[in-house]
């Protein structure tokens, strides 16, 4: 009964809109998240094509190596791939927010692109050895749509490696405003809306 009463008594706090720094951080997070969402879609499509071409190669070494790589990537958790990408990137160069954002888009696209490319390969086997990309896409379009939607759903995880997207911004805002419910609600609304937009776009394209 006490918990129910608290739910009815709760009122959203607008501290995130009243403070200039919080509002600026939220705007930056929204822009970066939109960039990451669409960049992940582009890299996923590109890696789908790359893996399909490599796996269907007539050269045995290229076929075997790319197939094994695709199987590894499609079975690896996204968080593992992001951490691996972070370790490699931070070792080679100075790590910053822009680099984290770009690397997250590549890693997410790589994981989902490998899944999509392998699906296209399986579709080509069903059709025949001479099946091209477009023919295979007709049979695997549902799986490709799923890969693109999953890529969008993986984007918030990029905050774990320091990508300056909305989840990262909202976490920082929560740290000094103390208002968790409002910030997390805004975060949930943004990503739920963004993913629905991605679903509509992918359904139109595929």
Coordinates of C-alpha atoms in Angstrom, one line a residue:
X1 CA 0.0 0.0 0.0
X2 CA 2.9 2.4 0.8
X3 CA 4.6 1.6 -2.5
X4 CA 1.3 2.3 -4.3
X5 CA 0.9 5.6 -2.5
X6 CA 4.4 6.6 -3.5
X7 CA 3.6 5.9 -7.2
X8 CA 0.6 8.1 -7.1
X9 CA 2.4 10.9 -5.2
X10 CA 5.4 10.9 -7.7
X11 CA 5.7 14.0 -9.8
X12 CA 8.3 14.3 -12.6
X13 CA 11.2 16.7 -11.9
X14 CA 12.1 19.2 -14.6
X15 CA 15.7 19.9 -13.3
X16 CA 17.1 18.5 -16.5
X17 CA 15.3 21.3 -18.5
X18 CA 15.9 24.1 -16.0
X19 CA 19.7 23.7 -15.8
X20 CA 21.6 24.9 -18.8
X21 CA 24.5 22.4 -18.4
X22 CA 22.0 19.5 -18.1
X23 CA 20.0 20.6 -21.1
X24 CA 23.2 21.1 -23.2
X25 CA 24.4 17.6 -22.2
X26 CA 21.0 16.1 -23.1
X27 CA 21.0 17.8 -26.5
X28 CA 24.5 16.6 -27.3
X29 CA 23.6 13.1 -26.2
X30 CA 20.5 13.1 -28.5
X31 CA 22.5 14.3 -31.5
X32 CA 25.3 11.7 -30.9
X33 CA 22.7 9.0 -30.4
X34 CA 21.0 9.8 -33.7
X35 CA 24.4 9.8 -35.4
X36 CA 25.3 6.4 -33.8
X37 CA 21.9 4.9 -34.7
X38 CA 22.2 5.7 -38.4
X39 CA 25.9 5.0 -38.6
X40 CA 25.3 1.5 -37.1
X41 CA 22.6 0.9 -39.8
X42 CA 25.1 1.9 -42.6
X43 CA 28.0 -0.2 -41.2
X44 CA 25.6 -3.2 -40.7
X45 CA 24.5 -3.0 -44.4
X46 CA 28.1 -2.6 -45.6
X47 CA 29.4 -5.6 -43.5
X48 CA 26.5 -7.7 -44.7
X49 CA 27.6 -7.2 -48.2
X50 CA 31.3 -7.7 -47.4
X51 CA 30.8 -10.9 -45.5
X52 CA 28.4 -12.2 -48.2
X53 CA 31.0 -11.6 -50.9
X54 CA 33.8 -13.1 -48.9
X55 CA 32.0 -16.2 -47.8
X56 CA 30.7 -16.9 -51.3
X57 CA 34.2 -16.5 -52.7
X58 CA 35.5 -19.3 -55.0
X59 CA 38.8 -19.2 -53.1
X60 CA 38.8 -21.9 -50.4
X61 CA 41.0 -20.0 -48.0
X62 CA 39.0 -16.8 -48.2
X63 CA 35.7 -18.8 -47.9
X64 CA 36.9 -20.8 -44.9
X65 CA 38.5 -17.8 -43.0
X66 CA 35.6 -15.4 -43.6
X67 CA 33.0 -18.1 -42.7
X68 CA 34.8 -18.9 -39.4
X69 CA 35.1 -15.1 -38.6
X70 CA 31.4 -14.6 -39.3
X71 CA 30.4 -17.5 -37.1
X72 CA 32.7 -16.1 -34.3
X73 CA 31.2 -12.6 -34.6
X74 CA 27.6 -13.7 -34.8
X75 CA 28.0 -15.8 -31.6
X76 CA 30.0 -13.1 -29.7
X77 CA 28.0 -10.8 -27.3
X78 CA 28.0 -7.2 -28.4
X79 CA 29.5 -6.0 -25.1
X80 CA 32.4 -8.4 -25.7
X81 CA 33.0 -7.0 -29.1
X82 CA 32.8 -3.4 -27.8
X83 CA 35.3 -4.1 -25.1
X84 CA 37.6 -5.8 -27.6
X85 CA 37.3 -2.8 -29.9
X86 CA 38.0 -0.4 -27.0
X87 CA 41.2 -2.4 -26.0
X88 CA 42.5 -2.4 -29.5
X89 CA 41.7 1.3 -30.2
X90 CA 43.0 2.6 -26.9
X91 CA 46.2 0.7 -27.4
X92 CA 46.8 2.2 -30.9
X93 CA 45.7 5.8 -30.4
X94 CA 44.5 8.4 -28.0
X95 CA 40.9 7.5 -26.9
X96 CA 38.2 10.1 -27.0
X97 CA 34.5 10.5 -27.3
X98 CA 34.4 10.9 -31.1
X99 CA 36.6 7.9 -31.6
X100 CA 34.4 5.9 -29.2
X101 CA 31.3 6.8 -31.1
X102 CA 32.9 5.8 -34.5
X103 CA 34.3 2.6 -33.1
X104 CA 31.0 1.6 -31.5
X105 CA 29.3 2.1 -34.9
X106 CA 31.9 -0.1 -36.6
X107 CA 31.8 -2.8 -33.9
X108 CA 28.0 -3.0 -33.8
X109 CA 27.9 -3.1 -37.6
X110 CA 30.5 -5.7 -37.7
X111 CA 28.6 -8.0 -35.3
X112 CA 25.2 -7.6 -37.0
X113 CA 26.7 -7.4 -40.5
X114 CA 28.4 -10.8 -39.9
X115 CA 25.0 -12.3 -38.9
X116 CA 23.3 -10.7 -42.0
X117 CA 26.1 -11.7 -44.3
X118 CA 26.0 -15.3 -43.1
X119 CA 22.2 -15.3 -43.6
X120 CA 22.6 -14.1 -47.1
X121 CA 25.2 -16.9 -47.7
X122 CA 22.7 -19.5 -46.4
X123 CA 20.0 -18.1 -48.6
X124 CA 22.4 -18.3 -51.6
X125 CA 23.0 -22.0 -50.8
X126 CA 19.2 -22.6 -50.9
X127 CA 18.8 -20.9 -54.2
X128 CA 21.9 -22.3 -55.9
X129 CA 25.6 -21.7 -56.3
X130 CA 25.2 -18.9 -58.8
X131 CA 22.8 -16.8 -56.7
X132 CA 23.8 -13.2 -56.4
X133 CA 23.3 -10.6 -53.7
X134 CA 19.9 -9.4 -54.7
X135 CA 18.5 -12.9 -55.2
X136 CA 19.8 -13.9 -51.8
X137 CA 18.4 -10.8 -50.2
X138 CA 14.9 -11.7 -51.4
X139 CA 15.1 -14.9 -49.3
X140 CA 16.9 -13.4 -46.3
X141 CA 15.2 -10.0 -46.1
X142 CA 13.5 -10.9 -42.8
X143 CA 16.8 -11.8 -41.2
X144 CA 18.4 -8.6 -42.6
X145 CA 15.6 -6.5 -41.1
X146 CA 16.2 -8.3 -37.7
X147 CA 19.9 -7.5 -37.9
X148 CA 19.3 -3.8 -38.6
X149 CA 16.8 -3.6 -35.7
X150 CA 19.2 -5.4 -33.4
X151 CA 22.0 -3.0 -34.4
X152 CA 19.7 -0.1 -33.3
X153 CA 18.9 -1.9 -30.0
X154 CA 22.6 -2.4 -29.3
X155 CA 23.5 1.3 -29.6
X156 CA 22.8 2.3 -25.9
X157 CA 25.4 -0.3 -24.8
X158 CA 28.1 1.9 -26.4
X159 CA 27.9 4.1 -23.3
X160 CA 29.8 1.3 -21.5
X161 CA 33.0 2.2 -23.5
X162 CA 32.6 5.9 -23.2
X163 CA 30.7 6.8 -26.3
X164 CA 29.0 10.2 -25.6
X165 CA 25.5 9.1 -26.6
X166 CA 22.3 9.8 -24.7
X167 CA 22.6 7.0 -22.1
X168 CA 26.0 8.3 -21.1
X169 CA 24.7 11.9 -20.9
X170 CA 21.7 10.9 -18.9
X171 CA 23.9 8.9 -16.4
X172 CA 26.0 12.1 -15.9
X173 CA 22.9 14.3 -15.5
X174 CA 21.5 11.8 -12.9
X175 CA 24.7 11.9 -11.0
X176 CA 24.4 15.6 -10.1
X177 CA 20.6 16.2 -10.3
X178 CA 19.7 13.1 -8.3
X179 CA 16.6 12.7 -10.4
X180 CA 16.7 9.1 -11.8
X181 CA 13.0 8.6 -12.7
X182 CA 12.7 11.5 -15.1
X183 CA 16.1 11.1 -16.8
X184 CA 15.5 7.3 -17.3
X185 CA 12.0 7.9 -18.5
X186 CA 13.3 10.4 -21.1
X187 CA 16.0 7.9 -22.1
X188 CA 13.4 5.1 -22.5
X189 CA 11.1 7.3 -24.6
X190 CA 13.9 8.4 -26.9
X191 CA 15.2 4.9 -27.6
X192 CA 11.7 3.3 -27.9
X193 CA 10.8 6.0 -30.5
X194 CA 14.1 5.8 -32.3
X195 CA 13.9 2.0 -32.6
X196 CA 10.3 2.2 -33.9
X197 CA 11.5 4.7 -36.6
X198 CA 14.2 2.2 -37.6
X199 CA 11.6 -0.6 -37.8
X200 CA 9.4 1.5 -40.1
X201 CA 12.4 2.4 -42.3
X202 CA 13.7 -1.2 -42.6
X203 CA 10.2 -2.5 -43.4
X204 CA 10.0 0.0 -46.2
X205 CA 13.4 -0.8 -47.5
X206 CA 13.3 -4.6 -47.1

